[in-house]
Short mmCIF file of N, CA and C in Angstrom, two decimals:
data_model
loop_
_atom_site.label_atom_id
_atom_site.label_comp_id
_atom_site.label_asym_id
_atom_site.label_seq_id
_atom_site.Cartn_x
_atom_site.Cartn_y
_atom_site.Cartn_z
N UNK A 14 59.75 -161.86 127.94
CA UNK A 14 58.64 -161.79 128.70
C UNK A 14 58.83 -162.47 129.94
N UNK A 15 58.41 -161.94 131.02
CA UNK A 15 58.49 -162.43 132.32
C UNK A 15 57.50 -163.52 132.57
N UNK A 16 58.01 -164.76 133.08
CA UNK A 16 57.09 -165.73 133.46
C UNK A 16 56.32 -165.55 134.80
N UNK A 17 55.15 -165.80 134.85
CA UNK A 17 54.34 -165.79 135.97
C UNK A 17 54.47 -166.97 137.01
N UNK A 18 54.77 -166.66 138.23
CA UNK A 18 54.80 -167.67 139.41
C UNK A 18 53.27 -167.69 139.89
N UNK A 19 52.73 -168.74 139.98
CA UNK A 19 51.47 -168.98 140.46
C UNK A 19 51.51 -169.53 141.94
N UNK A 20 50.59 -169.33 142.78
CA UNK A 20 50.66 -169.87 144.07
C UNK A 20 50.57 -171.21 144.17
N UNK A 21 49.81 -171.95 143.18
CA UNK A 21 49.85 -173.45 143.27
C UNK A 21 51.17 -174.10 142.98
N UNK A 22 52.01 -173.33 142.24
CA UNK A 22 53.40 -173.83 141.93
C UNK A 22 54.40 -173.85 143.06
N UNK A 23 54.14 -172.91 144.07
CA UNK A 23 55.18 -172.78 145.13
C UNK A 23 54.98 -173.79 146.19
N UNK A 24 56.10 -174.39 146.73
CA UNK A 24 55.98 -175.28 147.96
C UNK A 24 57.01 -174.70 149.00
N UNK A 25 56.72 -174.90 150.28
CA UNK A 25 57.64 -174.82 151.38
C UNK A 25 58.98 -175.29 150.96
N UNK A 26 59.99 -174.61 151.26
CA UNK A 26 61.39 -175.16 151.03
C UNK A 26 61.92 -174.51 149.61
N UNK A 27 61.10 -174.08 148.82
CA UNK A 27 61.36 -173.66 147.53
C UNK A 27 62.23 -172.46 147.63
N UNK A 28 63.36 -172.32 146.90
CA UNK A 28 64.14 -171.07 146.93
C UNK A 28 63.90 -170.10 145.65
N UNK A 29 63.97 -168.81 146.05
CA UNK A 29 63.79 -167.85 145.02
C UNK A 29 65.19 -167.57 144.27
N UNK A 30 65.24 -167.46 143.14
CA UNK A 30 66.56 -167.35 142.32
C UNK A 30 67.33 -166.28 142.98
N UNK A 31 68.56 -166.50 143.58
CA UNK A 31 69.45 -165.47 144.24
C UNK A 31 69.79 -164.35 143.19
N UNK A 32 70.20 -163.22 143.76
CA UNK A 32 70.72 -162.21 142.98
C UNK A 32 72.02 -161.68 143.71
N UNK A 33 72.88 -161.27 142.75
CA UNK A 33 74.10 -160.58 143.17
C UNK A 33 74.27 -159.20 142.62
N UNK A 34 74.83 -158.34 143.45
CA UNK A 34 75.00 -156.79 142.92
C UNK A 34 76.46 -156.43 143.28
N UNK A 35 76.96 -155.47 142.72
CA UNK A 35 78.19 -155.03 143.04
C UNK A 35 79.30 -155.22 141.95
N UNK A 36 80.36 -154.68 142.34
CA UNK A 36 80.91 -154.21 143.54
C UNK A 36 80.42 -152.88 143.82
N UNK A 37 80.27 -152.52 145.06
CA UNK A 37 79.81 -151.17 145.49
C UNK A 37 80.72 -150.06 145.13
N UNK A 38 80.30 -149.04 144.41
CA UNK A 38 81.03 -147.95 144.09
C UNK A 38 80.58 -146.62 144.64
N UNK A 39 81.50 -145.69 144.55
CA UNK A 39 81.13 -144.30 144.99
C UNK A 39 79.98 -143.73 144.14
N UNK A 40 79.90 -144.06 143.01
CA UNK A 40 78.85 -143.54 142.05
C UNK A 40 77.49 -144.17 142.71
N UNK A 41 77.45 -145.41 143.02
CA UNK A 41 76.21 -146.05 143.61
C UNK A 41 75.83 -145.25 144.86
N UNK A 42 76.71 -145.10 145.75
CA UNK A 42 76.38 -144.45 146.96
C UNK A 42 75.97 -143.00 146.84
N UNK A 43 76.59 -142.29 146.00
CA UNK A 43 76.32 -140.78 145.80
C UNK A 43 74.99 -140.67 145.21
N UNK A 44 74.68 -141.45 144.10
CA UNK A 44 73.43 -141.42 143.53
C UNK A 44 72.29 -141.69 144.48
N UNK A 45 72.49 -142.75 145.31
CA UNK A 45 71.43 -143.10 146.23
C UNK A 45 71.27 -142.11 147.37
N UNK A 46 72.30 -141.65 147.86
CA UNK A 46 72.33 -140.50 148.75
C UNK A 46 71.64 -139.24 148.31
N UNK A 47 71.86 -138.84 147.02
CA UNK A 47 71.06 -137.87 146.39
C UNK A 47 69.68 -138.20 146.39
N UNK A 48 69.27 -139.17 145.81
CA UNK A 48 67.92 -139.69 145.79
C UNK A 48 67.33 -139.54 147.07
N UNK A 49 67.95 -140.03 148.27
CA UNK A 49 67.36 -139.99 149.52
C UNK A 49 67.44 -138.65 150.26
N UNK A 50 68.19 -137.73 149.70
CA UNK A 50 68.54 -136.43 150.30
C UNK A 50 69.19 -136.68 151.47
N UNK A 51 70.13 -137.66 151.52
CA UNK A 51 70.87 -138.11 152.61
C UNK A 51 72.20 -137.49 152.51
N UNK A 52 72.60 -136.51 153.25
CA UNK A 52 73.90 -135.92 153.24
C UNK A 52 74.88 -136.41 154.13
N UNK A 53 74.69 -137.51 154.83
CA UNK A 53 75.67 -138.12 155.78
C UNK A 53 77.03 -138.43 155.03
N UNK A 54 78.05 -137.93 155.66
CA UNK A 54 79.53 -138.24 154.99
C UNK A 54 79.68 -139.86 155.03
N UNK A 55 78.88 -140.66 155.86
CA UNK A 55 79.20 -142.12 155.92
C UNK A 55 78.96 -142.88 154.57
N UNK A 56 78.16 -142.10 153.73
CA UNK A 56 77.88 -142.81 152.41
C UNK A 56 78.67 -142.31 151.18
N UNK A 57 79.77 -141.26 151.47
CA UNK A 57 80.33 -141.03 150.19
C UNK A 57 81.73 -140.38 150.46
N UNK A 58 82.12 -140.11 151.90
CA UNK A 58 83.39 -139.34 152.04
C UNK A 58 84.29 -140.33 152.77
N UNK A 59 85.33 -140.95 151.99
CA UNK A 59 86.25 -141.85 152.54
C UNK A 59 87.03 -141.39 153.72
N UNK A 60 87.67 -140.11 153.39
CA UNK A 60 88.46 -139.51 154.62
C UNK A 60 87.76 -139.27 155.78
N UNK A 61 86.49 -138.73 155.71
CA UNK A 61 85.59 -138.33 156.87
C UNK A 61 85.37 -139.62 157.51
N UNK A 62 84.97 -140.80 157.02
CA UNK A 62 84.51 -141.82 157.66
C UNK A 62 85.83 -142.58 158.38
N UNK A 63 86.97 -142.42 157.75
CA UNK A 63 88.20 -142.76 158.28
C UNK A 63 88.64 -142.20 159.53
N UNK A 64 88.56 -140.91 159.49
CA UNK A 64 88.86 -139.93 160.57
C UNK A 64 87.80 -140.03 161.78
N UNK A 65 86.64 -139.96 161.38
CA UNK A 65 85.49 -139.74 162.43
C UNK A 65 84.85 -141.06 162.92
N UNK A 66 84.87 -142.04 161.95
CA UNK A 66 83.95 -143.11 162.21
C UNK A 66 84.83 -144.57 162.38
N UNK A 67 86.15 -144.31 162.16
CA UNK A 67 87.11 -145.48 162.32
C UNK A 67 86.76 -146.63 161.20
N UNK A 68 86.16 -146.19 160.11
CA UNK A 68 85.78 -147.25 159.06
C UNK A 68 86.90 -147.04 157.92
N UNK A 69 87.05 -148.34 157.14
CA UNK A 69 88.22 -148.25 156.24
C UNK A 69 87.72 -147.34 155.01
N UNK A 70 86.39 -147.16 154.66
CA UNK A 70 85.78 -146.56 153.59
C UNK A 70 84.41 -146.33 153.82
N UNK A 71 83.63 -145.58 152.84
CA UNK A 71 82.20 -145.37 153.08
C UNK A 71 81.45 -146.67 152.94
N UNK A 72 80.25 -146.54 153.42
CA UNK A 72 79.39 -147.73 153.43
C UNK A 72 77.93 -147.35 152.58
N UNK A 73 77.35 -148.38 152.16
CA UNK A 73 75.95 -148.27 151.63
C UNK A 73 75.06 -148.10 152.60
N UNK A 74 73.96 -147.27 152.17
CA UNK A 74 72.92 -147.07 153.22
C UNK A 74 71.93 -148.40 153.32
N UNK A 75 71.25 -148.43 154.36
CA UNK A 75 70.41 -149.58 154.50
C UNK A 75 69.38 -149.70 153.29
N UNK A 76 68.86 -148.46 153.06
CA UNK A 76 67.85 -148.39 151.77
C UNK A 76 68.33 -148.96 150.56
N UNK A 77 69.68 -148.54 150.21
CA UNK A 77 70.35 -148.92 149.04
C UNK A 77 70.37 -150.53 149.05
N UNK A 78 70.79 -151.16 150.21
CA UNK A 78 70.86 -152.42 150.20
C UNK A 78 69.46 -153.17 150.10
N UNK A 79 68.49 -152.52 150.68
CA UNK A 79 67.19 -153.15 150.53
C UNK A 79 66.61 -153.09 149.10
N UNK A 80 66.95 -152.08 148.38
CA UNK A 80 66.41 -151.89 147.03
C UNK A 80 66.72 -153.25 146.02
N UNK A 81 67.91 -153.84 146.02
CA UNK A 81 68.10 -155.03 145.11
C UNK A 81 67.38 -156.18 145.68
N UNK A 82 67.29 -156.20 147.13
CA UNK A 82 66.72 -157.28 147.77
C UNK A 82 65.16 -157.38 147.38
N UNK A 83 64.48 -156.33 147.31
CA UNK A 83 63.12 -156.16 147.05
C UNK A 83 63.00 -156.30 145.48
N UNK A 84 63.94 -155.91 144.68
CA UNK A 84 63.81 -156.10 143.31
C UNK A 84 63.96 -157.64 142.93
N UNK A 85 64.77 -158.31 143.68
CA UNK A 85 64.87 -159.79 143.54
C UNK A 85 63.48 -160.34 143.67
N UNK A 86 62.76 -159.95 144.79
CA UNK A 86 61.49 -160.57 145.17
C UNK A 86 60.45 -160.10 144.18
N UNK A 87 60.34 -158.72 143.82
CA UNK A 87 59.36 -158.29 142.89
C UNK A 87 59.52 -158.94 141.43
N UNK A 88 60.79 -159.01 141.00
CA UNK A 88 61.08 -159.72 139.78
C UNK A 88 60.53 -161.19 139.73
N UNK A 89 60.71 -161.98 140.80
CA UNK A 89 60.32 -163.30 140.92
C UNK A 89 58.85 -163.37 140.76
N UNK A 90 58.01 -162.52 141.77
CA UNK A 90 56.65 -162.70 141.80
C UNK A 90 55.82 -162.17 140.58
N UNK A 91 56.50 -161.32 139.83
CA UNK A 91 55.99 -160.72 138.61
C UNK A 91 54.92 -159.61 138.76
N UNK A 92 54.46 -159.06 137.68
CA UNK A 92 53.53 -158.07 137.82
C UNK A 92 52.21 -158.44 138.55
N UNK A 93 51.95 -159.56 138.63
CA UNK A 93 50.50 -159.85 139.23
C UNK A 93 50.65 -160.41 140.71
N UNK A 94 51.97 -160.29 141.05
CA UNK A 94 52.31 -160.58 142.65
C UNK A 94 52.31 -159.29 143.28
N UNK A 95 52.41 -159.52 144.62
CA UNK A 95 52.41 -158.25 145.42
C UNK A 95 53.30 -158.52 146.76
N UNK A 96 54.20 -157.71 147.07
CA UNK A 96 54.94 -157.57 148.30
C UNK A 96 54.15 -157.02 149.21
N UNK A 97 53.45 -157.84 150.18
CA UNK A 97 52.58 -157.34 151.01
C UNK A 97 53.35 -156.86 152.35
N UNK A 98 54.38 -157.37 152.78
CA UNK A 98 55.17 -157.02 154.04
C UNK A 98 56.47 -157.38 153.93
N UNK A 99 57.39 -156.60 154.44
CA UNK A 99 58.97 -156.95 154.52
C UNK A 99 59.40 -156.34 155.88
N UNK A 100 60.24 -157.10 156.48
CA UNK A 100 60.98 -156.59 157.73
C UNK A 100 62.38 -157.12 157.40
N UNK A 101 63.39 -156.09 157.57
CA UNK A 101 64.89 -156.40 157.42
C UNK A 101 65.56 -156.01 158.64
N UNK A 102 66.67 -156.85 158.90
CA UNK A 102 67.52 -156.37 160.05
C UNK A 102 68.91 -156.33 159.18
N UNK A 103 69.57 -155.17 159.52
CA UNK A 103 71.07 -155.12 158.87
C UNK A 103 71.83 -155.58 159.89
N UNK A 104 72.85 -156.45 159.60
CA UNK A 104 73.83 -157.05 160.52
C UNK A 104 75.21 -156.79 160.28
N UNK A 105 75.62 -156.21 159.20
CA UNK A 105 76.93 -155.96 159.01
C UNK A 105 76.99 -154.97 157.76
N UNK A 106 77.92 -154.02 157.81
CA UNK A 106 77.84 -152.99 156.76
C UNK A 106 78.47 -153.56 155.26
N UNK A 107 77.99 -152.76 154.39
CA UNK A 107 78.47 -153.13 153.03
C UNK A 107 79.37 -151.91 152.55
N UNK A 108 80.67 -152.25 152.49
CA UNK A 108 81.82 -151.08 152.20
C UNK A 108 82.09 -151.11 150.65
N UNK A 109 82.61 -149.95 150.28
CA UNK A 109 83.11 -149.83 149.00
C UNK A 109 83.89 -150.92 148.54
N UNK A 110 83.48 -151.48 147.27
CA UNK A 110 84.25 -152.62 146.67
C UNK A 110 83.49 -153.98 147.15
N UNK A 111 82.59 -153.94 148.11
CA UNK A 111 81.85 -155.33 148.40
C UNK A 111 80.88 -155.57 147.27
N UNK A 112 80.62 -156.87 147.30
CA UNK A 112 79.50 -157.47 146.57
C UNK A 112 78.43 -157.77 147.53
N UNK A 113 77.08 -157.88 146.97
CA UNK A 113 75.96 -158.33 147.91
C UNK A 113 75.29 -159.34 147.15
N UNK A 114 75.08 -160.53 147.78
CA UNK A 114 74.30 -161.50 147.29
C UNK A 114 73.01 -161.81 148.16
N UNK A 115 71.85 -161.80 147.55
CA UNK A 115 70.77 -161.94 148.19
C UNK A 115 69.95 -163.29 148.00
N UNK A 116 69.37 -163.78 149.00
CA UNK A 116 68.81 -165.21 148.97
C UNK A 116 67.43 -165.12 149.65
N UNK A 117 66.60 -165.98 149.22
CA UNK A 117 65.27 -166.15 149.89
C UNK A 117 64.79 -167.63 149.63
N UNK A 118 64.01 -168.02 150.74
CA UNK A 118 63.27 -169.25 150.54
C UNK A 118 62.02 -169.29 151.25
N UNK A 119 61.01 -170.08 150.76
CA UNK A 119 59.69 -170.23 151.34
C UNK A 119 59.64 -171.05 152.51
N UNK A 120 59.14 -170.32 153.64
CA UNK A 120 59.02 -171.15 154.88
C UNK A 120 57.61 -171.52 155.30
N UNK A 121 56.72 -170.74 154.70
CA UNK A 121 55.25 -171.07 155.09
C UNK A 121 54.37 -170.69 153.84
N UNK A 122 53.28 -171.37 153.69
CA UNK A 122 52.24 -171.14 152.60
C UNK A 122 50.96 -171.25 153.18
N UNK A 123 50.09 -170.25 152.70
CA UNK A 123 48.72 -170.23 153.20
C UNK A 123 47.94 -171.59 152.80
N UNK A 124 47.01 -172.00 153.79
CA UNK A 124 46.27 -173.20 153.38
C UNK A 124 44.90 -172.81 152.81
N UNK A 125 44.71 -171.60 152.72
CA UNK A 125 43.46 -171.10 152.19
C UNK A 125 43.71 -170.51 150.90
N UNK A 126 43.35 -171.04 149.71
CA UNK A 126 43.58 -170.35 148.51
C UNK A 126 42.93 -169.15 148.08
N UNK A 127 41.99 -168.68 149.00
CA UNK A 127 41.36 -167.54 148.74
C UNK A 127 42.15 -166.32 149.28
N UNK A 128 43.18 -166.71 150.17
CA UNK A 128 44.18 -165.82 150.52
C UNK A 128 45.64 -166.34 150.15
N UNK A 129 45.96 -166.17 149.04
CA UNK A 129 47.17 -166.86 148.36
C UNK A 129 48.46 -166.21 148.78
N UNK A 130 48.94 -166.38 150.05
CA UNK A 130 50.24 -165.73 150.46
C UNK A 130 51.14 -166.74 150.71
N UNK A 131 52.51 -166.42 150.55
CA UNK A 131 53.73 -167.19 151.08
C UNK A 131 54.52 -166.38 151.92
N UNK A 132 55.29 -167.08 152.81
CA UNK A 132 56.24 -166.33 153.64
C UNK A 132 57.44 -166.71 153.46
N UNK A 133 58.48 -165.89 153.34
CA UNK A 133 59.82 -166.32 153.06
C UNK A 133 60.77 -165.53 154.03
N UNK A 134 61.89 -166.40 154.16
CA UNK A 134 63.16 -165.91 154.89
C UNK A 134 63.86 -165.17 153.85
N UNK A 135 64.69 -164.10 154.36
CA UNK A 135 65.63 -163.59 153.56
C UNK A 135 66.88 -163.36 154.16
N UNK A 136 67.92 -163.44 153.28
CA UNK A 136 69.28 -163.20 153.81
C UNK A 136 70.30 -162.48 152.71
N UNK A 137 71.09 -161.74 153.18
CA UNK A 137 72.05 -160.98 152.30
C UNK A 137 73.38 -161.37 152.84
N UNK A 138 74.40 -161.63 151.87
CA UNK A 138 75.79 -161.94 152.28
C UNK A 138 76.59 -161.13 151.43
N UNK A 139 77.89 -160.87 151.97
CA UNK A 139 78.90 -160.19 151.16
C UNK A 139 79.75 -161.29 150.41
N UNK A 140 80.92 -160.76 149.66
CA UNK A 140 81.62 -161.77 148.89
C UNK A 140 82.57 -162.64 149.80
N UNK A 141 82.67 -162.42 151.08
CA UNK A 141 83.22 -163.31 152.01
C UNK A 141 82.32 -164.18 152.78
N UNK A 142 81.12 -164.11 152.23
CA UNK A 142 80.01 -165.06 152.77
C UNK A 142 79.44 -164.61 154.21
N UNK A 143 79.87 -163.43 154.49
CA UNK A 143 79.46 -162.76 155.75
C UNK A 143 78.09 -162.25 155.59
N UNK A 144 77.27 -162.55 156.53
CA UNK A 144 75.80 -162.08 156.54
C UNK A 144 75.75 -160.54 156.73
N UNK A 145 75.08 -159.80 155.82
CA UNK A 145 74.94 -158.55 155.88
C UNK A 145 73.46 -158.02 156.37
N UNK A 146 72.55 -158.94 156.16
CA UNK A 146 71.16 -158.69 156.61
C UNK A 146 70.46 -159.94 156.48
N UNK A 147 69.29 -159.90 157.38
CA UNK A 147 68.39 -160.98 157.47
C UNK A 147 66.97 -160.38 157.31
N UNK A 148 65.99 -161.24 157.04
CA UNK A 148 64.71 -160.61 157.15
C UNK A 148 63.54 -161.67 156.92
N UNK A 149 62.45 -161.15 156.67
CA UNK A 149 61.15 -162.04 156.35
C UNK A 149 60.33 -161.07 155.59
N UNK A 150 59.60 -161.87 154.73
CA UNK A 150 58.61 -161.14 153.93
C UNK A 150 57.32 -161.99 153.73
N UNK A 151 56.26 -161.32 153.32
CA UNK A 151 55.00 -162.07 152.91
C UNK A 151 54.73 -161.60 151.53
N UNK A 152 54.60 -162.51 150.50
CA UNK A 152 54.23 -162.33 149.19
C UNK A 152 52.88 -162.81 148.74
N UNK A 153 52.16 -162.07 148.04
CA UNK A 153 50.86 -162.60 147.45
C UNK A 153 51.23 -162.96 146.07
N UNK A 154 50.57 -164.22 145.62
CA UNK A 154 50.84 -164.59 144.39
C UNK A 154 49.40 -164.86 143.79
N UNK A 155 49.40 -164.64 142.21
CA UNK A 155 48.08 -164.99 141.59
C UNK A 155 47.87 -166.51 141.55
N UNK A 156 46.58 -166.77 141.40
CA UNK A 156 45.97 -168.12 141.51
C UNK A 156 45.77 -168.43 139.92
N UNK A 157 46.04 -169.81 139.61
CA UNK A 157 45.62 -170.53 138.56
C UNK A 157 44.26 -171.26 138.68
N UNK A 158 43.13 -170.91 137.97
CA UNK A 158 42.05 -171.72 138.23
C UNK A 158 42.11 -173.22 137.64
N UNK A 159 41.07 -174.03 137.98
CA UNK A 159 41.25 -175.41 137.58
C UNK A 159 41.14 -175.61 136.00
N UNK A 160 40.49 -174.64 135.33
CA UNK A 160 40.35 -174.66 133.94
C UNK A 160 41.59 -174.07 133.13
N UNK A 161 42.58 -173.65 133.92
CA UNK A 161 43.88 -173.15 133.31
C UNK A 161 43.62 -171.58 133.21
N UNK A 162 42.69 -170.93 133.45
CA UNK A 162 42.65 -169.59 133.45
C UNK A 162 43.50 -169.11 134.60
N UNK A 163 43.74 -167.74 134.44
CA UNK A 163 44.48 -167.05 135.67
C UNK A 163 43.31 -166.12 136.26
N UNK A 164 43.22 -166.42 137.65
CA UNK A 164 42.28 -165.70 138.51
C UNK A 164 42.97 -164.33 138.99
#
C-alpha cells in the first residue's frame, strides 16, 4: 500500500526519491510512437536517422521521456495529491540504449495551509550524467488535521 505524503511533512530542500528507466529499446519507442500516432522515422528507424538526421540511432520522443518523470511525481504524491502544473525543457536527446534518471527537489512551499502546494525543480540525466531535461512543477498535497484526521 502506498504511503501518503502530507503537506505538513514536506520542507524546502527535500528530495523526491529518484527514478531510473531504461535502457531505451526500439520496442519502447515503437509502442510510444503508436500510442501517439507519431510516424516520424526519428523514433524508430535507425538507418533513416543515420542517413537523414546525422544521428547514431533513433531517439525517444519528448512525451515518452516526460511520462516516467510524471510517474515519479505522481507516485510520490499518491492518490490524494495532484500535479497542478508542469513545465519541461528538453536539453539533450535520449538515444537507443540510454538510461534516464529523474530527480526532483522542493524549492518552495505555500505559507497558507488552505492552499497546500509545493514547487519543485526537475532534472533528467542519462547514464553519462548528462542533463537531458530540466523543469519545474507545482504539486498539491493533502493536509493532516491537528487531531490526526486527513483533510
